[in-house]
Amino acid sequence: MAIVYGGDYNPEQWPRETWAEDMRLMREAGVNRVSVGIFSWAKLEPEEGRYDFGWFDEVMDLLAANGVEACLATPTASPPPWFAATYPEAVMVDAGGRQLTHGSRQGFDPSSDVYLAKALNITEQIARRYAEHPALALWHVHNEYGCHNARSHTKAAAAKFRVWLRDRYGDLDGLNAAWGTAFWSQSYSAWDQVQAPLPTPTIPNPGQVLDWKRFSSWQLKQNYLAEAAVIGKYSDKPMTTNFMTGSHPDIDLWEFSDVVDVVATDHYLVGEDPHVNLGFAADYARSLGAGRPWILMEHSTSAVNWQGRNRAKAPREMIRNSFQHFARGADAIMYFQWRASRQGAEKWHSGMVPHAGTDSKIWREVCELGARLKELAEVEGSRVHADTAILWDFPNRWAQEHEARPTTDLEAQAVFDEYYAALWRAGITADVAEPEGDLSGYRLVVVPAVYLLSRKGAANLRQFVHGGGTVLVTPYSGVADETDTVYLGGYPGAIRDVLGVRTEEFHPLLDDTVALASGGTGRIWSEAAESTGAEVRDTYVLPSTAARTGADAPAGTATPAWLVNRFGEGTAHYLTTFPDDATLDRIVAAAAEDAGVAPAAEAPVGVEVVRRAHEDGRSWLFCINHTGADAKVKTADAVVDVPAGEVVVHREH
Ligand code: GAL
């Protein structure tokens, strides 16, 4: 039993002399697993069909001799120069119709049969050669599917899109109905008229764009399955690929996660936000595996290189970040990458061994973390239990990316983050769930701008509330079905009955806000909602359209801001605007109380507390103090002192 610790190891970037030192330093830091081969295709197959495995044999043998496991990658995320030179049409075409070229990475079209053949060939060479190698622990298939090329608009992709559409809709009548092509004379009369979206004079058909995103996501999963099938001929070791649960929303991970043996994800801090996106990425990784422990395949020891301004982490911040993932269910803590590169596109990206060498803050923290993870080996395999879920759905996100919508100020990701942040401030650990998923284990479900809600998803929520659950629903939820067709009869058509509300029109706010009767402020959105049975807990005055245009107008009318409806055995909270944080915190507290949901412990805001427990009752309270002040975390049985900036893992039972 051990918590896995390590990172991407790219020895091909370094002279051989460095490799022995790498092994020594890995032992010093407590590294027990590294990912190898991710970007090695050009060194393993320098010319098409000519292989050079000698150096890689040496690397694998060194790892085995030093007790470091290999998470062995297929190098298919970065084809060598010969690939694009020989098969230029197999490189991707972007959304603007530009044929891209070699010179970076992911330079291929995921729908290209030529690419697939070459990728499966190198996969087979590697699988056959290393299947029985003593260092091999896990297969790392490809790298971050779709990170740069999730949607490639080639002719090959369009042809596969048509096959996918035929399968989904049967015939053109089905396709025309689903896409609403009666609008703007878009009805298709032959399959070859159906294309991948490319630039159009104005707003493209939303149904076509949405299905294109679904298809592109499906295509990447097919590529994983194809490589996995080849590996499976030679090896029975588990396989995974590194998702990007906190970013890159282009792949439907609810669908993809079914085929990996263990969920793995990468996470990088964005801007100044150290909690919300990290927490979401981690909770989502756990939820994708139905609560099973997961692998943090990459994060950074300090700065990344791909943001406008790349912030170096403060002292101890890296340790807090790693423990945030560990607390939320990761049993493997890994980084990109072992040694910070001296050259190439990522030379300004931090690594476990920084440019400064081992006499450095980063190296000291790397060694400290390795030692602490070793001491916590018995946490491995324990679970995080959440009785709250927050919904996340890819087609919903994709539909809301469409340019023509009530207001571009409302963004699906921003709404999700705002509600996730409110749960975080309340200390409530949440799972991430899909609208059509099993909600029976939860007491509280947050529905953040789930605009596109399928009939099945709506029925699922209805059943959840009817059976005694509590929902907290934001504006712009339950408005359209799975084909992006609006539900009629008043918004939100899919769940009006559950919410006890009916809205005739949306009134997105311009540059104004609304004043809540309770004293707070509503942003972005207002709507002409009427209660059809719900209790009205707060109101605002609906901005009068006439007043906004300067005409003589009657004063606006009071409209519900927060409605609470009893439905069956459960309770539904619905908001018709986006309240300020303090108001939202009050509303979340009310919904949590209705649901009987409580935080893991009592702690000041900024001190993250998450519990992991084994089935046999052993449990640990992870207390992570992000503040500059010493803090106390209180449970029914204990008071845990958590110094400023530090992490304390308190063994409870
Ligand atoms: C990931 C990728 C790594 C590295 C890292 C930099 O997207 O898998 O290879 O590029 O980002 O942050």
PDB file of N, CA and C in Angstrom, residues 2-3 323 326 368-379 620 649:
ATOM      1  N   ALA A   2       0.561   2.162  -0.924  1.00  0.00           N
ATOM      2  CA  ALA A   2       1.316   3.420  -0.957  1.00  0.00           C
ATOM      3  C   ALA A   2       0.516   4.421  -1.767  1.00  0.00           C
ATOM      4  N   ILE A   3       0.650   5.659  -1.413  1.00  0.00           N
ATOM      5  CA  ILE A   3       0.112   6.709  -2.268  1.00  0.00           C
ATOM      6  C   ILE A   3       1.132   6.898  -3.387  1.00  0.00           C
ATOM      7  N   PHE A 323      -2.497  18.370  -1.409  1.00  0.00           N
ATOM      8  CA  PHE A 323      -3.385  17.808  -0.392  1.00  0.00           C
ATOM      9  C   PHE A 323      -4.861  18.072  -0.702  1.00  0.00           C
ATOM     10  N   PHE A 326      -5.617  15.179  -2.812  1.00  0.00           N
ATOM     11  CA  PHE A 326      -5.547  13.965  -1.993  1.00  0.00           C
ATOM     12  C   PHE A 326      -6.810  13.873  -1.120  1.00  0.00           C
ATOM     13  N   GLU A 368       9.520  17.046   0.946  1.00  0.00           N
ATOM     14  CA  GLU A 368       8.644  17.012   2.125  1.00  0.00           C
ATOM     15  C   GLU A 368       7.319  16.315   1.790  1.00  0.00           C
ATOM     16  N   LEU A 369       6.774  16.661   0.628  1.00  0.00           N
ATOM     17  CA  LEU A 369       5.496  16.064   0.247  1.00  0.00           C
ATOM     18  C   LEU A 369       5.634  14.543   0.077  1.00  0.00           C
ATOM     19  N   GLY A 370       6.723  14.138  -0.578  1.00  0.00           N
ATOM     20  CA  GLY A 370       6.941  12.702  -0.761  1.00  0.00           C
ATOM     21  C   GLY A 370       6.961  11.976   0.574  1.00  0.00           C
ATOM     22  N   ALA A 371       7.635  12.585   1.559  1.00  0.00           N
ATOM     23  CA  ALA A 371       7.733  11.943   2.881  1.00  0.00           C
ATOM     24  C   ALA A 371       6.368  11.898   3.566  1.00  0.00           C
ATOM     25  N   ARG A 372       5.622  12.996   3.431  1.00  0.00           N
ATOM     26  CA  ARG A 372       4.305  13.016   4.101  1.00  0.00           C
ATOM     27  C   ARG A 372       3.337  12.020   3.462  1.00  0.00           C
ATOM     28  N   LEU A 373       3.391  11.884   2.160  1.00  0.00           N
ATOM     29  CA  LEU A 373       2.489  10.932   1.497  1.00  0.00           C
ATOM     30  C   LEU A 373       2.821   9.505   1.940  1.00  0.00           C
ATOM     31  N   LYS A 374       4.117   9.248   2.138  1.00  0.00           N
ATOM     32  CA  LYS A 374       4.551   7.923   2.571  1.00  0.00           C
ATOM     33  C   LYS A 374       3.948   7.593   3.942  1.00  0.00           C
ATOM     34  N   GLU A 375       3.948   8.593   4.812  1.00  0.00           N
ATOM     35  CA  GLU A 375       3.388   8.374   6.157  1.00  0.00           C
ATOM     36  C   GLU A 375       1.882   8.134   6.134  1.00  0.00           C
ATOM     37  N   LEU A 376       1.228   8.601   5.072  1.00  0.00           N
ATOM     38  CA  LEU A 376      -0.240   8.501   5.023  1.00  0.00           C
ATOM     39  C   LEU A 376      -0.703   7.342   4.140  1.00  0.00           C
ATOM     40  N   ALA A 377       0.162   6.351   3.973  1.00  0.00           N
ATOM     41  CA  ALA A 377      -0.148   5.252   3.055  1.00  0.00           C
ATOM     42  C   ALA A 377      -1.485   4.590   3.369  1.00  0.00           C
ATOM     43  N   GLU A 378      -1.853   4.544   4.655  1.00  0.00           N
ATOM     44  CA  GLU A 378      -3.081   3.804   4.982  1.00  0.00           C
ATOM     45  C   GLU A 378      -4.348   4.530   4.531  1.00  0.00           C
ATOM     46  N   VAL A 379      -4.219   5.775   4.083  1.00  0.00           N
ATOM     47  CA  VAL A 379      -5.404   6.487   3.554  1.00  0.00           C
ATOM     48  C   VAL A 379      -5.807   5.896   2.196  1.00  0.00           C
ATOM     49  N   TRP A 620     -10.160  10.099   8.250  1.00  0.00           N
ATOM     50  CA  TRP A 620      -9.194  11.201   8.375  1.00  0.00           C
ATOM     51  C   TRP A 620      -9.877  12.501   7.965  1.00  0.00           C
ATOM     52  N   VAL A 649      -3.525  16.551   8.677  1.00  0.00           N
ATOM     53  CA  VAL A 649      -4.417  15.417   8.428  1.00  0.00           C
ATOM     54  C   VAL A 649      -4.666  14.757   9.776  1.00  0.00           C
TER      55      VAL A 649
END
